[in-house]
Amino acid sequence: MAILQAIGTVNSDGQRAFYALSTIVIIGLSLTVFKTLRSMAKLMRGRILSSNDLDARQVDLILGGNSLTNIFRLIFHRGTKRSIRVVAFAWLLLNTAAQVAVGVLSIFSQLERGVDSNGIRIVRGDVTVPNLDCFYQAGSNHCSPHQDQYDPAIAHTYGGTGILRGEDCGYNGTLDDIGSRRQSCSYFYQNNTHESADRKFAYRYADWNPDDGSRVYPYLGTGRIITASASKCNMLNVTGIPLNTTSDPDGRDNVFVWPFANATVNTTIDIPKPALARSSTTYIWNDEALPRDAVAQACGPRCVFVYAVRDMLDPSDGRHGLALFQCQITVDPVRNPTHPMHNLSDSVARTAAASIALTGRWRSGGDGRDWRQYQLYQEGADWATKFNDTPAMVGARMAEFAIAGLGVMARRNPKEIIPGCRPTLGYQVQNDWKGFYVDALVIFIVQLALTVWVISFARPIILDDDSYLVIAHLLRGLMAPLPSRVREDEDPLDGEKIAAEIEARMSSATDETVVKPTAGQSDIELTTLATDSLSRPSHNSVGEVIAPSTYLEPGSSSHSSVGKVIARSTHSEPGP
């Protein structure tokens, strides 16, 4: 069981091995316990036979005491003493408890079928992966000719719905550690302890079984990871009064040109009046071209500049103040791709990097469409900044939005079937070692205590041989005269009828016989002589039959000697 647990997830062969081992363990332990208790029963029945006045039926049932059925019959036998009933009932309970204790062991080792990524086995085969060509419209299986309008809007929608909050999905080590993290994590963030440090966000691509229609057991160890990060974030302050243009090129919005600067950067940025509000954050894509085609606002093949304007109340003086943040947002290539379908293009990466500011809306420009876009978040919204946020923290929100959108994209885009690491649900052995040890300890203690008690209880008894043949030989004098049937039309005598016949014959005997040992007689010869005497009418009682080396006075109980022929007490022997 420990080996199967160490293996982890097993297939159907492992399942069969588990059930075979479980069966062997339970049957083996049950037989061991049963054999032990049966041996103890043989020891105890000798003591009971030699220490009690018993009728023939009780002797018969006690001789068969290794059968729980006989113990049960002995309890309800009319002539059974109360003390023997108590012992028999306790023995019945003990046997039952011992078998239950062994059966309970199976509870502590269970085979559970996998239900998620923790219960899978990996084989080579076809898998499904997301198509990463573009941000697909819902229900579409191809990129639209108008994808330049769809991509920004869908990328922003995906980023907003993919927010990760309240889940412990950070990572402190390398990106390779992400593959072993739990399935519920939509994406991951780097646990940097310094607010000024650039925080990196990651998404883990999975392989799926094409037959997993519910998408519940992915293979997460593909090593394919994509990351997004912010770098070189600057904070600029308003340096003058904004200039108000009459309207935007569409004639719909008043546009203000805001001057911002810090020690190294001095710039202006156009912001339409509807895109600003008190106690809010406005994210801005500040290029007339789409992110995929940007030049002025590009910082690399997969990197763009994204802006945020924060209008927040200053707690120190109660005045509103504007601040501009400028960050470089980068979406890195997918790590460890093994198929062209695993790659994310530079254009899609740029769109994701700028997605927090995108709307998909364009305006008429001098040479065509002006793709400058704005997204406003009121204070308290998930993506709104806070007054004390550092530039790095603002940039982290932009990068997180990008990776959240890519995560939703991977889940919602159409799927393609390619060769890969195919997950299949397997079985896992779960061992409750604590419960197992406690149960095994209980079995051990009970057996040890019982062994000590039985040895003490049966210690005064001498059993030369308790085989069935020896017992039959010793009692042949009782059995020989009995008919096979009471009447010709009845069934052969059973144990109960035989006992009744013996009792009837003993009751009708009138002569008294005392059998005493003579020099040179063996135990077998003496007990044979004793039992033979019961078949003669001159002897009226089983009690007058004397056990080896034991003297019985006339007038003793008439039901004492059948058992004592078989088991003799050392306490009653006057000498060797």
XYZ file of C-alpha atoms in Angstrom:
576
model
C 0.000 0.000 0.000
C 2.845 2.379 0.796
C 4.480 1.622 -2.562
C 1.239 2.250 -4.432
C 0.796 5.511 -2.555
C 4.371 6.540 -3.381
C 3.787 5.817 -7.068
C 1.010 8.397 -7.069
C -1.593 7.950 -9.771
C -1.974 4.427 -11.144
C -3.878 2.992 -14.076
C -6.352 0.114 -14.190
C -3.521 -2.382 -13.589
C -2.646 -0.514 -10.413
C -6.317 -0.579 -9.473
C -6.408 -4.356 -9.793
C -3.156 -4.641 -7.830
C -4.662 -2.518 -5.048
C -7.786 -4.656 -4.766
C -5.706 -7.844 -4.884
C -3.395 -6.589 -2.141
C -6.330 -5.392 -0.058
C -7.989 -8.778 -0.346
C -4.776 -10.627 0.527
C -4.114 -8.384 3.524
C -7.625 -8.649 4.949
C -7.961 -12.397 4.333
C -4.452 -13.047 5.652
C -5.001 -11.048 8.817
C -8.457 -12.550 9.317
C -7.085 -16.093 9.014
C -4.243 -15.261 11.383
C -6.574 -13.827 13.999
C -9.037 -16.684 13.504
C -6.286 -19.286 13.879
C -5.021 -17.607 17.025
C -8.472 -17.451 18.591
C -9.177 -21.034 17.584
C -5.997 -22.202 19.318
C -6.991 -20.261 22.405
C -10.445 -21.865 22.298
C -8.880 -25.324 22.359
C -6.869 -24.372 25.434
C -9.819 -22.891 27.252
C -12.252 -25.715 26.514
C -9.951 -28.155 28.347
C -10.120 -25.999 31.476
C -13.875 -25.692 31.240
C -14.346 -29.433 30.694
C -12.189 -30.347 33.687
C -13.555 -27.707 36.060
C -17.319 -27.989 35.640
C -20.098 -30.544 35.994
C -21.455 -30.708 32.462
C -24.041 -32.759 30.690
C -23.198 -34.569 27.487
C -24.672 -31.834 25.237
C -22.570 -29.145 26.872
C -19.484 -31.315 26.494
C -20.307 -31.734 22.808
C -20.750 -28.005 22.257
C -17.616 -27.102 24.200
C -15.578 -29.637 22.250
C -16.768 -27.847 19.117
C -16.042 -24.456 20.667
C -13.827 -23.422 17.773
C -17.098 -22.966 15.890
C -18.918 -19.775 16.814
C -22.183 -21.510 15.960
C -21.585 -24.005 18.781
C -20.711 -21.156 21.144
C -24.011 -19.519 20.249
C -25.877 -22.778 20.881
C -24.070 -23.215 24.186
C -25.297 -19.815 25.369
C -28.921 -20.815 24.779
C -28.605 -24.422 25.967
C -31.026 -24.986 28.842
C -28.549 -26.601 31.169
C -25.658 -24.167 30.700
C -24.447 -22.469 33.856
C -24.553 -18.694 34.061
C -20.779 -18.463 34.444
C -20.256 -20.544 31.298
C -22.843 -18.450 29.469
C -20.926 -15.282 30.376
C -17.640 -16.769 29.172
C -19.266 -18.029 25.967
C -20.947 -14.691 25.288
C -17.696 -12.798 25.928
C -15.868 -15.172 23.596
C -18.503 -14.628 20.902
C -18.166 -10.850 21.223
C -14.391 -11.067 21.221
C -14.327 -13.081 18.000
C -16.745 -10.679 16.365
C -14.751 -7.644 17.533
C -11.492 -9.187 16.300
C -12.890 -9.767 12.823
C -14.408 -6.277 12.754
C -11.079 -4.778 13.809
C -9.372 -6.541 10.920
C -12.101 -5.426 8.526
C -11.759 -1.847 9.741
C -8.197 -1.847 8.422
C -9.628 -1.611 4.905
C -11.188 1.728 5.802
C -7.760 3.254 6.287
C -6.581 2.412 2.776
C -8.793 3.654 -0.017
C -8.473 3.823 -3.793
C -9.868 7.092 -5.066
C -10.515 7.842 -8.701
C -9.039 11.104 -9.889
C -11.386 14.028 -10.389
C -8.982 16.787 -11.405
C -5.364 17.409 -12.397
C -4.139 15.736 -9.199
C -5.573 12.382 -10.259
C -4.249 11.960 -13.787
C -1.769 9.803 -15.626
C 0.101 11.084 -18.662
C 0.362 9.227 -21.953
C 1.466 10.350 -25.385
C -1.513 11.146 -27.571
C -3.766 13.827 -28.984
C -4.523 16.833 -26.805
C -6.505 20.018 -27.189
C -4.805 23.414 -26.944
C -6.197 26.935 -27.480
C -5.828 28.683 -30.802
C -3.901 31.880 -29.991
C -4.149 33.621 -33.372
C -6.370 36.429 -32.078
C -8.983 37.305 -29.463
C -11.887 35.349 -30.943
C -15.441 36.545 -30.754
C -17.741 34.315 -28.740
C -18.900 31.402 -30.870
C -16.541 32.184 -33.720
C -13.997 29.692 -35.009
C -11.905 32.106 -37.091
C -10.383 35.566 -36.845
C -12.651 38.213 -38.390
C -11.577 40.527 -41.248
C -12.521 43.317 -38.823
C -10.331 41.905 -36.077
C -8.618 45.285 -35.653
C -11.840 46.489 -34.043
C -12.634 43.291 -32.160
C -9.231 42.573 -30.664
C -8.997 45.705 -28.443
C -12.547 45.384 -27.113
C -12.389 41.624 -26.493
C -8.914 41.871 -24.944
C -10.203 44.458 -22.470
C -13.309 42.401 -21.676
C -11.231 39.290 -21.040
C -8.806 41.158 -18.805
C -11.623 42.573 -16.692
C -13.341 39.219 -16.202
C -10.145 37.306 -15.448
C -9.316 39.127 -12.245
C -7.599 37.076 -9.550
C -8.549 38.040 -6.035
C -8.496 36.133 -2.774
C -6.516 33.146 -4.090
C -3.042 32.318 -2.829
C -1.468 31.920 -6.238
C 1.791 33.751 -5.738
C 5.194 32.216 -6.359
C 8.526 32.962 -4.722
C 10.786 30.633 -6.672
C 11.301 30.171 -10.377
C 8.612 29.979 -13.023
C 9.173 26.214 -13.196
C 7.521 25.945 -9.774
C 4.211 27.057 -11.235
C 3.593 23.693 -12.919
C 2.974 22.014 -9.570
C 0.592 24.624 -8.182
C -3.083 23.845 -7.736
C -5.510 23.773 -10.606
C -7.789 26.519 -9.278
C -5.189 29.226 -9.875
C -6.143 31.116 -13.020
C -2.772 32.835 -13.165
C 0.148 33.653 -10.877
C 2.019 36.650 -9.552
C 5.495 37.060 -8.190
C 5.628 37.679 -4.456
C 7.977 40.622 -4.332
C 8.414 42.060 -0.858
C 9.445 45.539 -1.989
C 6.788 47.826 -3.396
C 9.331 49.374 -5.733
C 10.219 46.024 -7.291
C 8.750 45.192 -10.681
C 6.199 42.459 -10.277
C 5.862 39.697 -12.875
C 2.618 37.874 -13.661
C 2.359 34.486 -15.339
C -0.175 32.193 -16.976
C 0.297 28.419 -17.234
C -0.906 26.708 -20.415
C -2.312 23.198 -20.051
C -2.906 20.191 -22.280
C -6.413 18.754 -22.221
C -7.841 15.374 -23.097
C -10.176 15.756 -26.115
C -12.627 13.435 -24.326
C -12.748 15.736 -21.287
C -15.805 17.659 -22.369
C -16.238 19.238 -18.936
C -12.573 20.290 -18.871
C -11.880 19.140 -15.327
C -8.582 17.225 -15.482
C -5.877 19.095 -17.426
C -2.182 18.293 -17.575
C -0.555 21.308 -15.910
C 3.072 20.236 -16.190
C 3.576 21.320 -19.790
C 6.148 23.965 -18.809
C 4.482 26.391 -21.229
C 4.237 29.673 -19.373
C 3.692 33.213 -20.572
C 4.553 36.250 -18.445
C 3.708 39.944 -18.376
C 5.568 42.630 -16.459
C 5.867 46.380 -16.065
C 9.171 48.218 -16.117
C 10.504 51.779 -16.019
C 7.323 53.238 -14.593
C 7.465 57.021 -14.165
C 5.211 59.340 -12.204
C 4.643 62.810 -13.643
C 2.787 65.746 -12.135
C 0.666 68.433 -13.778
C 2.866 71.395 -14.633
C 0.307 73.860 -15.954
C -3.253 74.588 -16.916
C -4.711 72.126 -19.451
C -5.504 73.531 -22.880
C -9.065 73.008 -24.066
C -9.537 72.227 -27.731
C -12.930 72.944 -29.212
C -13.682 69.334 -29.918
C -12.126 66.090 -30.981
C -11.907 65.291 -34.689
C -15.310 63.647 -34.523
C -16.847 66.767 -33.042
C -18.293 64.808 -30.131
C -15.984 65.381 -27.148
C -14.160 68.281 -25.637
C -10.492 67.413 -25.389
C -7.997 68.781 -22.899
C -4.294 68.755 -23.490
C -2.616 68.150 -20.156
C 1.044 69.023 -19.533
C 2.953 66.588 -17.300
C 6.571 66.451 -16.260
C 9.072 65.083 -13.772
C 12.813 65.469 -13.411
C 13.542 63.631 -16.650
C 10.327 63.563 -18.698
C 8.285 66.475 -20.013
C 5.237 65.669 -22.151
C 1.623 66.435 -22.904
C -1.285 64.054 -23.361
C -4.735 64.512 -24.876
C -7.629 63.403 -22.641
C -11.297 63.794 -23.662
C -13.425 65.358 -20.968
C -15.732 62.289 -20.587
C -12.661 60.145 -19.837
C -11.888 62.050 -16.620
C -13.755 62.123 -13.321
C -13.150 62.996 -9.703
C -11.673 60.184 -7.561
C -10.942 57.930 -10.489
C -8.221 56.373 -12.603
C -8.114 56.641 -16.400
C -5.915 54.270 -18.384
C -4.797 55.594 -21.754
C -3.560 54.165 -25.034
C -1.904 57.251 -26.479
C -1.122 56.315 -30.065
C -3.079 56.910 -33.233
C -2.145 53.394 -34.378
C -3.357 50.155 -32.868
C -0.973 48.555 -30.365
C 0.047 45.923 -32.932
C 1.087 48.655 -35.396
C 2.352 51.260 -32.913
C 5.655 52.989 -33.440
C 5.644 56.062 -31.207
C 4.297 54.172 -28.199
C 6.228 50.954 -28.801
C 9.185 49.955 -26.662
C 9.917 46.609 -28.336
C 8.367 43.861 -30.464
C 6.130 42.842 -27.539
C 6.284 46.024 -25.432
C 4.162 49.184 -25.411
C 3.826 52.347 -23.299
C 0.601 52.513 -21.277
C -0.499 55.606 -19.304
C -2.716 56.132 -16.291
C -4.085 59.417 -14.964
C -5.022 59.402 -11.301
C -7.416 62.006 -9.910
C -7.461 61.364 -6.170
C -8.254 63.292 -3.012
C -5.105 64.119 -1.057
C -5.827 63.026 2.545
C -3.383 65.618 3.890
C -5.131 68.735 2.538
C -8.417 67.428 1.080
C -7.605 68.660 -2.410
C -7.803 66.696 -5.602
C -4.584 66.203 -7.449
C -3.748 64.782 -10.851
C -0.808 62.499 -11.465
C 0.267 60.752 -14.677
C 1.939 57.317 -14.732
C 3.859 56.049 -17.735
C 4.858 52.361 -17.805
C 6.430 49.956 -20.255
C 4.314 46.782 -20.347
C 5.861 43.673 -21.865
C 4.306 40.300 -22.682
C 7.068 37.735 -23.139
C 7.032 34.816 -25.590
C 5.605 31.497 -24.402
C 8.251 29.419 -22.657
C 8.974 25.855 -23.778
C 6.728 25.616 -26.866
C 6.855 22.270 -28.687
C 4.379 23.014 -31.471
C 3.611 26.122 -33.591
C 0.143 26.238 -32.014
C 1.779 26.985 -28.661
C 3.124 30.389 -29.721
C 1.521 33.787 -29.146
C 2.292 36.322 -31.876
C 3.891 39.733 -31.242
C 0.750 41.564 -32.374
C -1.497 39.681 -29.952
C 1.085 40.199 -27.192
C 1.040 43.982 -27.760
C -2.762 44.054 -27.745
C -2.798 42.205 -24.424
C -0.147 44.547 -22.974
C -2.311 47.612 -23.691
C -5.667 45.926 -22.983
C -6.365 47.762 -19.706
C -6.795 50.993 -21.706
C -8.529 49.665 -24.835
C -12.151 50.069 -25.881
C -12.097 49.167 -29.579
C -13.395 52.636 -30.419
C -11.664 54.780 -33.021
C -12.074 58.383 -34.099
C -11.607 60.056 -37.453
C -8.086 61.363 -37.848
C -6.229 63.384 -40.398
C -4.940 60.328 -42.286
C -7.641 57.884 -41.286
C -8.577 56.369 -37.970
C -7.242 57.612 -34.649
C -7.016 54.665 -32.246
C -6.276 56.591 -29.047
C -8.440 54.993 -26.363
C -9.386 55.550 -22.698
C -10.847 53.444 -19.896
C -12.080 55.095 -16.690
C -12.351 53.286 -13.339
C -14.028 54.965 -10.410
C -12.359 54.811 -6.998
C -13.000 51.441 -5.366
C -13.122 49.502 -8.631
C -10.832 46.473 -8.908
C -8.443 48.131 -11.342
C -8.540 51.674 -9.931
C -5.327 52.949 -8.355
C -5.033 54.216 -4.788
C -3.624 57.531 -3.656
C -0.487 56.038 -2.134
C 0.239 53.604 -4.961
C 3.810 53.760 -6.215
C 4.574 53.795 -9.955
C 5.581 50.118 -9.715
C 2.227 49.251 -8.162
C 0.342 51.053 -10.913
C 2.429 49.219 -13.520
C 1.682 45.923 -11.772
C -2.040 46.499 -12.303
C -1.453 47.002 -16.019
C 0.638 43.817 -16.298
C -1.852 41.797 -14.245
C -4.693 42.927 -16.491
C -2.719 41.751 -19.523
C -2.050 38.263 -18.146
C -5.630 37.903 -16.851
C -6.904 38.600 -20.366
C -4.543 36.019 -21.864
C -5.787 33.469 -19.346
C -9.418 34.000 -20.314
C -8.402 33.949 -23.977
C -6.826 30.498 -23.520
C -10.005 29.187 -21.924
C -12.483 30.710 -24.400
C -10.732 30.601 -27.755
C -11.427 27.654 -30.085
C -9.393 24.516 -29.453
C -7.115 22.620 -31.792
C -6.068 18.962 -31.533
C -2.337 18.326 -31.713
C 0.072 15.671 -30.378
C 1.087 16.173 -26.751
C 0.938 14.877 -23.193
C -2.553 13.441 -22.915
C -4.022 13.367 -19.378
C -6.198 10.434 -18.385
C -7.953 9.978 -15.082
C -6.308 7.353 -12.913
C -6.509 6.124 -9.339
C -4.701 7.230 -6.221
C -4.129 5.218 -3.054
C -4.883 7.186 0.084
C -3.528 5.604 3.268
C -4.550 6.879 6.679
C -1.448 5.657 8.471
C -2.465 7.084 11.828
C -5.751 5.198 11.826
C -4.011 2.053 10.585
C -1.418 2.157 13.362
C -4.060 2.762 16.039
C -6.203 -0.145 14.807
C -3.202 -2.470 14.513
C -2.079 -1.474 18.008
C -5.524 -2.237 19.398
C -5.480 -5.683 17.742
C -2.003 -6.358 19.130
C -2.853 -5.260 22.676
C -6.094 -7.265 22.747
C -4.375 -10.389 21.435
C -1.466 -9.993 23.838
C -3.772 -9.512 26.829
C -5.947 -12.405 25.693
C -2.927 -14.666 25.236
C -1.684 -13.925 28.761
C -5.165 -14.538 30.198
C -5.727 -17.768 28.282
C -2.342 -19.148 29.296
C -3.100 -18.315 32.924
C -6.626 -19.703 32.662
C -5.631 -22.979 30.998
C -2.311 -23.492 32.781
C -3.507 -26.201 35.227
C -4.819 -28.379 32.362
C -3.080 -31.351 30.735
C -4.166 -32.145 27.177
C -2.314 -35.182 25.868
C -3.822 -34.747 22.419
C -6.994 -32.937 21.391
C -7.360 -34.330 17.895
C -10.789 -35.565 16.857
C -9.564 -39.152 16.544
C -8.206 -39.205 20.109
C -11.444 -37.731 21.472
C -13.479 -40.273 19.506
C -11.270 -43.051 20.870
C -11.666 -41.882 24.465
C -15.432 -41.713 24.146
C -15.933 -44.920 22.202
C -17.406 -46.598 25.257
C -20.201 -44.023 25.247
C -20.787 -44.096 21.544
C -20.604 -47.829 20.758
C -23.909 -48.930 22.351
C -25.939 -46.104 20.815
C -28.247 -46.969 17.895
C -27.895 -45.034 14.650
C -31.599 -44.200 14.820
C -34.171 -44.087 17.593
C -36.748 -45.487 15.182
C -36.286 -46.875 11.730
C -38.372 -44.105 10.154
C -36.329 -41.279 11.703
C -33.178 -39.526 10.484
C -29.794 -40.559 11.908
C -28.994 -39.167 15.349
C -27.468 -35.693 15.490
C -25.355 -34.302 18.321
C -28.316 -33.161 20.364
C -30.080 -36.525 20.119
C -26.892 -38.414 20.923
C -26.414 -36.277 24.051
C -29.999 -36.979 25.071
C -29.462 -40.738 24.604
C -26.304 -40.643 26.731
C -28.110 -38.737 29.494
C -31.012 -41.198 29.342
C -28.676 -44.193 29.623
C -26.776 -42.610 32.539
C -30.020 -41.901 34.361
C -31.103 -45.533 34.017
C -27.779 -46.950 35.317
C -27.913 -48.188 38.908
C -24.560 -49.752 39.712
C -21.690 -47.715 41.088
C -18.248 -48.169 39.684
C -15.017 -46.749 40.888
C -12.157 -47.257 38.501
C -8.743 -46.934 40.023
C -5.388 -47.008 38.283
C -3.215 -50.040 38.545
C 0.467 -50.287 37.993
C 1.449 -50.186 34.363
C -1.853 -48.784 32.969
C -1.479 -45.891 30.506
C -3.768 -42.863 30.331
C -5.324 -44.146 27.129
C -6.001 -47.544 28.627
C -7.411 -46.043 31.796
C -9.753 -43.587 30.046
C -10.861 -46.341 27.698
C -11.688 -48.464 30.721
C -13.577 -45.529 32.216
C -15.721 -44.827 29.174
C -16.261 -48.509 28.489
C -17.777 -48.773 31.944
C -20.590 -46.447 30.901
C -21.832 -48.974 28.383
C -22.439 -51.613 31.051
C -25.746 -51.489 32.941
C -24.021 -52.131 36.248
C -22.845 -48.543 36.364
C -25.425 -45.806 36.812
C -23.609 -42.472 36.297
C -21.090 -40.691 34.110
C -19.930 -39.088 37.311
C -18.716 -42.476 38.512
C -16.200 -42.610 35.674
C -12.887 -41.386 36.946
C -10.403 -39.320 34.990
C -6.787 -40.510 34.899
C -5.086 -40.309 38.278
C -8.191 -38.767 39.826
C -10.378 -40.364 42.528
C -14.082 -39.638 42.518
C -16.123 -40.473 45.575
C -19.506 -42.110 45.191
C -22.403 -39.691 45.317
C -20.655 -36.968 43.292
C -22.463 -35.164 40.485
C -23.564 -37.443 37.708
C -22.486 -34.945 35.006
C -18.831 -34.331 35.732
C -16.808 -37.010 34.059
C -17.374 -36.917 30.294
C -15.314 -33.761 30.076
C -12.767 -34.959 32.610
C -12.042 -38.049 30.542
C -10.713 -35.677 27.905
C -9.100 -32.941 30.004
C -7.659 -33.642 33.455
C -6.838 -30.968 36.003
C -3.389 -30.954 37.528
C -4.912 -29.667 40.763
C -6.780 -32.952 41.305
C -3.788 -35.259 40.909
C -2.388 -36.636 44.215
C 0.872 -37.673 42.561
C 2.662 -38.349 39.290
